[in-house]
């Protein structure tokens, strides 16, 4: 009976040790799960921040493009005005007569 009792105590000790090992593994896995959850949460925050930054960058680029378009439109309008003024200056002047140098140049240009 004593031998049998020793065998049971040995089995109980082994079972208790296995139980402690399992409890330690559960504790370790819970800690690891907590760390992974923190990492996932940080990734979500980082992703949201990147999306906001991308949106802001796109808005800034759009504003910069609109400013550039407005500036170029103004330059184009000014260039058109200058071209119109230059064309106007090439037209024959009233009362200047055919001998006026502008009229002579214009006649030569239109005859060729």
Backbone as a printed PyTorch tensor [residue, N CA C, xyz], in Angstrom:
tensor([[[   0.8310,   -1.2000,    0.0000],
         [   0.0000,    0.0000,    0.0000],
         [   0.8580,    1.2390,    0.0000]],

        [[   1.9900,    1.1410,    0.7460],
         [   2.8730,    2.3140,    0.7760],
         [   3.4470,    2.6100,   -0.5960]],

        [[   3.7990,    1.5970,   -1.2960],
         [   4.3300,    1.7760,   -2.6560],
         [   3.2650,    2.4030,   -3.5460]],

        [[   2.0390,    1.9440,   -3.3780],
         [   0.9330,    2.4810,   -4.1560],
         [   0.7080,    3.9410,   -3.7970]],

        [[   0.7890,    4.2680,   -2.5040],
         [   0.6170,    5.6400,   -2.0340],
         [   1.7370,    6.5250,   -2.5790]],

        [[   2.9600,    6.0300,   -2.5750],
         [   4.0740,    6.7910,   -3.1340],
         [   3.8370,    7.0600,   -4.6220]],

        [[   3.3240,    6.0820,   -5.3430],
         [   3.0320,    6.2390,   -6.7640],
         [   1.9620,    7.3000,   -6.9970]],

        [[   0.9430,    7.3040,   -6.1450],
         [  -0.1180,    8.3040,   -6.2640],
         [   0.4140,    9.6990,   -5.9340]],

        [[   1.2560,    9.7870,   -4.8960],
         [   1.8370,   11.0880,   -4.5480],
         [   2.7170,   11.5900,   -5.6820]],

        [[   3.4550,   10.6810,   -6.2890],
         [   4.2870,   11.0580,   -7.4230],
         [   3.4220,   11.5330,   -8.5860]],

        [[   2.3200,   10.8340,   -8.8130],
         [   1.4070,   11.2210,   -9.8850],
         [   0.7550,   12.5520,   -9.5560]],

        [[   0.3870,   12.7720,   -8.3100],
         [  -0.2060,   14.0400,   -7.9020],
         [   0.7870,   15.1830,   -8.0760]],

        [[   2.0310,   14.9450,   -7.6970],
         [   3.0740,   15.9690,   -7.8340],
         [   3.2630,   16.3080,   -9.3050]],

        [[   3.2810,   15.2680,  -10.1330],
         [   3.4180,   15.4740,  -11.5740],
         [   2.2230,   16.2640,  -12.1230]],

        [[   1.0320,   15.9110,  -11.6740],
         [  -0.1800,   16.5900,  -12.1250],
         [  -0.1740,   18.0400,  -11.6670]],

        [[   0.2370,   18.2700,  -10.4260],
         [   0.3170,   19.6450,   -9.8920],
         [   1.3420,   20.4430,  -10.6950]],

        [[   2.4630,   19.8460,  -11.0110],
         [   3.5030,   20.5330,  -11.8030],
         [   2.9730,   20.8770,  -13.1990]],

        [[   2.2730,   19.9080,  -13.8010],
         [   1.6920,   20.1660,  -15.1280],
         [   0.6690,   21.2880,  -15.0560]],

        [[  -0.1370,   21.2840,  -13.9820],
         [  -1.1330,   22.3320,  -13.7850],
         [  -0.4560,   23.6910,  -13.6530]],

        [[   0.6140,   23.7520,  -12.8740],
         [   1.3640,   25.0120,  -12.7240],
         [   1.9520,   25.4600,  -14.0620]],

        [[   2.4840,   24.5110,  -14.8060],
         [   3.0350,   24.8360,  -16.1320],
         [   1.9460,   25.3780,  -17.0590]],

        [[   0.7770,   24.7250,  -17.0380],
         [  -0.3350,   25.1860,  -17.8860],
         [  -0.7860,   26.5810,  -17.4670]],

        [[  -0.8620,   26.8020,  -16.1420],
         [  -1.2550,   28.1280,  -15.6530],
         [  -0.2360,   29.1940,  -16.0780]],

        [[   1.0290,   28.8450,  -16.0340],
         [   2.0760,   29.7890,  -16.4520],
         [   1.9720,   30.0810,  -17.9520]],

        [[   1.7060,   29.0220,  -18.7460],
         [   1.5310,   29.2180,  -20.1780],
         [   0.3120,   30.0920,  -20.4640]],

        [[  -0.7670,   29.8780,  -19.7440],
         [  -1.9630,   30.7100,  -19.9110],
         [  -1.6380,   32.1630,  -19.5680]],

        [[  -0.9390,   32.3560,  -18.4700],
         [  -0.5560,   33.7190,  -18.0660],
         [   0.3310,   34.3760,  -19.1360]],

        [[   1.2980,   33.6260,  -19.6530],
         [   2.1900,   34.1570,  -20.6990],
         [   1.4050,   34.5070,  -21.9650]],

        [[   0.4760,   33.6150,  -22.3370],
         [  -0.3340,   33.8740,  -23.5340],
         [  -1.2430,   35.0880,  -23.3440]],

        [[  -1.7710,   35.2660,  -22.1510],
         [  -2.6060,   36.4410,  -21.8770],
         [  -1.7780,   37.7250,  -21.9800]],

        [[  -0.5710,   37.6660,  -21.4640],
         [   0.3110,   38.8330,  -21.5490],
         [   0.6580,   39.1370,  -23.0020]],

        [[   0.9710,   38.1010,  -23.7620],
         [   1.2940,   38.2760,  -25.1820],
         [   0.0850,   38.8060,  -25.9540]],

        [[  -1.1060,   38.2850,  -25.6230],
         [  -2.3340,   38.7650,  -26.2620],
         [  -2.5390,   40.2480,  -25.9660]],

        [[  -2.2920,   40.6550,  -24.7400],
         [  -2.4090,   42.0740,  -24.3740],
         [  -1.4420,   42.9330,  -25.1700]],

        [[  -0.2240,   42.4570,  -25.3330],
         [   0.7710,   43.2000,  -26.1170],
         [   0.3410,   43.3140,  -27.5780]],

        [[  -0.1680,   42.2140,  -28.1210],
         [  -0.6240,   42.2360,  -29.5160],
         [  -1.8080,   43.1810,  -29.6880]],

        [[  -2.7130,   43.2050,  -28.7230],
         [  -3.8450,   44.1230,  -28.7890],
         [  -3.3720,   45.5770,  -28.7590]],

        [[  -2.3620,   45.8500,  -27.9540],
         [  -1.7920,   47.2020,  -27.9220],
         [  -1.1620,   47.5610,  -29.2700]],

        [[  -0.4610,   46.6050,  -29.8590],
         [   0.1480,   46.8520,  -31.1720],
         [  -0.9190,   47.1160,  -32.2310]],

        [[  -1.9890,   46.3330,  -32.2110],
         [  -3.0730,   46.5220,  -33.1760],
         [  -3.6860,   47.9140,  -32.9810]],

        [[  -3.9120,   48.2980,  -31.7370],
         [  -4.4860,   49.6210,  -31.4640],
         [  -3.5500,   50.7230,  -31.9570]],

        [[  -2.2500,   50.5680,  -31.7390],
         [  -1.2890,   51.5790,  -32.2020],
         [  -1.2780,   51.6500,  -33.7210]],

        [[  -1.3870,   50.4960,  -34.3740],
         [  -1.4450,   50.4730,  -35.8400],
         [  -2.6830,   51.2110,  -36.3360]],

        [[  -3.8020,   51.0500,  -35.6440],
         [  -5.0250,   51.7560,  -36.0310],
         [  -4.8490,   53.2660,  -35.8920]],

        [[  -4.2280,   53.6820,  -34.7880],
         [  -3.9750,   55.1120,  -34.5780],
         [  -3.0400,   55.6420,  -35.6590]],

        [[  -1.9740,   54.9010,  -35.9290],
         [  -1.0250,   55.3200,  -36.9670],
         [  -1.7020,   55.4190,  -38.3290]],

        [[  -2.5490,   54.4470,  -38.6330],
         [  -3.2600,   54.4490,  -39.9140],
         [  -4.1820,   55.6550,  -40.0220]],

        [[  -4.9160,   55.9460,  -38.9550],
         [  -5.8090,   57.1130,  -38.9620],
         [  -5.0080,   58.3990,  -39.1410]],

        [[  -3.8650,   58.4880,  -38.4810],
         [  -3.0090,   59.6770,  -38.6250],
         [  -2.5040,   59.8270,  -40.0510]],

        [[  -2.1080,   58.7200,  -40.6620],
         [  -1.6260,   58.7690,  -42.0420],
         [  -2.7340,   59.1780,  -43.0050]],

        [[  -3.9420,   58.6870,  -42.7620],
         [  -5.0750,   59.0730,  -43.6200],
         [  -5.3480,   60.5700,  -43.4940]],

        [[  -5.2890,   61.0910,  -42.2700],
         [  -5.4880,   62.5390,  -42.0760],
         [  -4.3880,   63.3390,  -42.7740]],

        [[  -3.1590,   62.8690,  -42.6370],
         [  -2.0280,   63.5610,  -43.2620],
         [  -2.1610,   63.5440,  -44.7880]],

        [[  -2.5710,   62.4090,  -45.3440],
         [  -2.7720,   62.3010,  -46.7870],
         [  -3.8650,   63.2540,  -47.2510]],

        [[  -4.9750,   63.3020,  -46.5170],
         [  -6.0800,   64.1890,  -46.8580],
         [  -5.6160,   65.6460,  -46.8290]],

        [[  -4.8770,   66.0210,  -45.7810],
         [  -4.3720,   67.3920,  -45.6480],
         [  -3.4130,   67.7190,  -46.7850]],

        [[  -2.5380,   66.7850,  -47.1140],
         [  -1.5750,   66.9990,  -48.1950],
         [  -2.2970,   67.1940,  -49.5200]],

        [[  -3.3260,   66.3850,  -49.7690],
         [  -4.0950,   66.5290,  -51.0110],
         [  -4.8020,   67.8750,  -51.0530]],

        [[  -5.3480,   68.3190,  -49.9190],
         [  -6.0160,   69.6200,  -49.8800],
         [  -5.0210,   70.7350,  -50.1640]],

        [[  -3.8450,   70.6540,  -49.5350],
         [  -2.8240,   71.6790,  -49.7420],
         [  -2.3830,   71.7090,  -51.2030]],

        [[  -2.2290,   70.5350,  -51.8050],
         [  -1.8350,   70.4610,  -53.2100],
         [  -2.9120,   71.0680,  -54.0920]],

        [[  -4.1580,   70.7970,  -53.7670],
         [  -5.2680,   71.3400,  -54.5470],
         [  -5.2980,   72.8630,  -54.4510]],

        [[  -5.1000,   73.3910,  -53.2570],
         [  -5.0740,   74.8450,  -53.0680],
         [  -3.9060,   75.4470,  -53.8440]],

        [[  -2.7510,   74.8050,  -53.7660],
         [  -1.5740,   75.3080,  -54.4830],
         [  -1.8280,   75.3050,  -55.9930]],

        [[  -2.4810,   74.2690,  -56.4970],
         [  -2.8030,   74.2040,  -57.9240],
         [  -3.7680,   75.3180,  -58.3040]],

        [[  -4.7570,   75.5700,  -57.4710],
         [  -5.7210,   76.6350,  -57.7670],
         [  -5.0410,   77.9940,  -57.7800]],

        [[  -4.1310,   78.2160,  -56.8490],
         [  -3.3810,   79.4770,  -56.8190],
         [  -2.5620,   79.6200,  -58.0930]],

        [[  -1.8910,   78.5390,  -58.5110],
         [  -1.0780,   78.5660,  -59.7270],
         [  -1.9560,   78.8040,  -60.9570]],

        [[  -3.1090,   78.1550,  -61.0170],
         [  -4.0280,   78.3360,  -62.1520],
         [  -4.4970,   79.7860,  -62.2130]],

        [[  -4.8460,   80.3490,  -61.0610],
         [  -5.2810,   81.7460,  -61.0180],
         [  -4.1710,   82.6680,  -61.4940]],

        [[  -2.9620,   82.4200,  -61.0340],
         [  -1.8140,   83.2420,  -61.4390],
         [  -1.5770,   83.1370,  -62.9500]],

        [[  -1.6030,   81.9170,  -63.4730],
         [  -1.3830,   81.7320,  -64.9040],
         [  -2.5140,   82.3400,  -65.7300]],

        [[  -3.7340,   82.2800,  -65.2280],
         [  -4.8640,   82.8950,  -65.9310],
         [  -4.6770,   84.4030,  -66.0280]],

        [[  -4.2090,   84.9920,  -64.9370],
         [  -3.9570,   86.4470,  -64.9410],
         [  -2.8470,   86.7950,  -65.9390]],

        [[  -1.7980,   85.9770,  -65.9590],
         [  -0.7060,   86.2130,  -66.9160],
         [  -1.2100,   86.0780,  -68.3500]],

        [[  -2.0400,   85.0780,  -68.6150],
         [  -2.5910,   84.8690,  -69.9490],
         [  -3.4610,   86.0570,  -70.3570]],

        [[  -4.2940,   86.5400,  -69.4420],
         [  -5.1360,   87.6950,  -69.7290],
         [  -4.2790,   88.9170,  -70.0600]],

        [[  -3.2240,   89.1250,  -69.2900],
         [  -2.3320,   90.2600,  -69.5360],
         [  -1.6440,   90.1110,  -70.8910]],

        [[  -1.2010,   88.8940,  -71.2160],
         [  -0.5500,   88.6640,  -72.5090],
         [  -1.5200,   88.9230,  -73.6580]],

        [[  -2.7660,   88.5240,  -73.4950],
         [  -3.7750,   88.7750,  -74.5320],
         [  -4.0030,   90.2720,  -74.7150]],

        [[  -4.0240,   90.9920,  -73.6160],
         [  -4.1940,   92.4510,  -73.6970],
         [  -3.0210,   93.0760,  -74.4550]],

        [[  -1.8190,   92.5940,  -74.1440],
         [  -0.6290,   93.1260,  -74.8100],
         [  -0.6470,   92.8110,  -76.3020]],

        [[  -1.0880,   91.6100,  -76.6620],
         [  -1.1870,   91.2340,  -78.0750],
         [  -2.2180,   92.1090,  -78.7670]],

        [[  -3.3660,   92.3110,  -78.1160],
         [  -4.4010,   93.1650,  -78.7050],
         [  -3.8860,   94.5920,  -78.8880]],

        [[  -3.1440,   95.0830,  -77.9030],
         [  -2.5870,   96.4460,  -78.0060],
         [  -1.5650,   96.5130,  -79.1380]],

        [[  -0.7570,   95.4630,  -79.2780],
         [   0.2390,   95.4420,  -80.3460],
         [  -0.4460,   95.4040,  -81.7120]],

        [[  -1.5020,   94.6000,  -81.8530],
         [  -2.2460,   94.5560,  -83.1210],
         [  -2.8650,   95.9110,  -83.4210]],

        [[  -3.3990,   96.5420,  -82.3930],
         [  -4.0360,   97.8500,  -82.5590],
         [  -3.0110,   98.8790,  -83.0360]],

        [[  -1.7930,   98.7820,  -82.5280],
         [  -0.7730,   99.7670,  -82.9240],
         [  -0.3230,   99.5530,  -84.3700]],

        [[  -0.5530,   98.3590,  -84.9230],
         [  -0.1630,   98.1000,  -86.3020],
         [  -1.2180,   98.5640,  -87.3120]],

        [[  -2.4240,   98.8370,  -86.8530],
         [  -3.4720,   99.3040,  -87.7560],
         [  -3.1520,  100.7170,  -88.2470]],

        [[  -3.6050,  101.0720,  -89.4920],
         [  -3.3590,  102.4310,  -89.9920],
         [  -4.0020,  103.4560,  -89.0570]],

        [[  -3.2930,  104.5210,  -88.8450],
         [  -3.7910,  105.5630,  -87.9510],
         [  -4.6360,  106.5460,  -88.7470]],

        [[  -5.6990,  106.9550,  -88.1190],
         [  -6.5970,  107.8970,  -88.8060],
         [  -5.8990,  109.2410,  -88.9880]],

        [[  -6.0570,  109.7970,  -90.1690],
         [  -5.5140,  111.1250,  -90.4620],
         [  -4.0190,  111.1670,  -90.6040]],

        [[  -3.3620,  110.0330,  -90.5810],
         [  -1.9060,  110.0550,  -90.6770],
         [  -1.4580,  110.0580,  -92.1170]],

        [[  -2.3370,  109.6230,  -92.9990],
         [  -1.9460,  109.5990,  -94.4120],
         [  -1.1260,  108.3800,  -94.7270]],

        [[  -0.9970,  108.1350,  -96.0590],
         [  -0.2700,  106.9400,  -96.4760],
         [   1.2220,  107.0310,  -96.2350]],

        [[   1.7320,  108.2240,  -96.0290],
         [   3.1720,  108.3850,  -95.8890],
         [   3.6610,  108.0440,  -94.4900]],

        [[   2.7380,  107.8460,  -93.5640],
         [   3.1660,  107.5280,  -92.1960],
         [   3.9320,  106.2100,  -92.1980]],

        [[   5.0760,  106.1310,  -91.4910],
         [   5.9140,  104.9190,  -91.5130],
         [   5.1500,  103.6420,  -91.1350]],

        [[   4.2040,  103.7490,  -90.1720],
         [   3.4360,  102.5510,  -89.7910],
         [   2.5880,  102.0620,  -90.9530]],

        [[   1.9810,  103.0020,  -91.7040],
         [   1.1220,  102.6310,  -92.8240],
         [   1.9350,  102.0340,  -93.9630]],

        [[   3.1170,  102.5630,  -94.2000],
         [   3.9820,  102.0420,  -95.2540],
         [   4.3780,  100.5980,  -94.9150]],

        [[   4.7750,  100.3670,  -93.6850],
         [   5.1550,   99.0140,  -93.2690],
         [   3.9660,   98.0590,  -93.3830]],

        [[   2.8070,   98.5230,  -93.0010],
         [   1.6190,   97.6910,  -93.0660],
         [   1.2810,   97.3200,  -94.5010]],

        [[   1.3960,   98.3090,  -95.4250],
         [   1.0950,   98.0350,  -96.8310],
         [   2.0760,   97.0180,  -97.4010]],

        [[   3.3630,   97.1960,  -97.0670],
         [   4.3610,   96.2470,  -97.5500],
         [   4.0670,   94.8320,  -97.0300]],

        [[   3.6930,   94.7640,  -95.7980],
         [   3.4340,   93.4650,  -95.1740],
         [   2.2090,   92.7940,  -95.7980]],

        [[   1.1790,   93.5350,  -96.0520],
         [  -0.0530,   92.9460,  -96.5900],
         [   0.0760,   92.6530,  -98.0920]],

        [[   0.9980,   93.2990,  -98.7870],
         [   1.1510,   93.0430, -100.2330],
         [   1.9620,   91.7900, -100.4870]],

        [[   2.7470,   91.3520,  -99.5850],
         [   3.5850,   90.1550,  -99.8030],
         [   2.8740,   88.8870,  -99.4770]]])
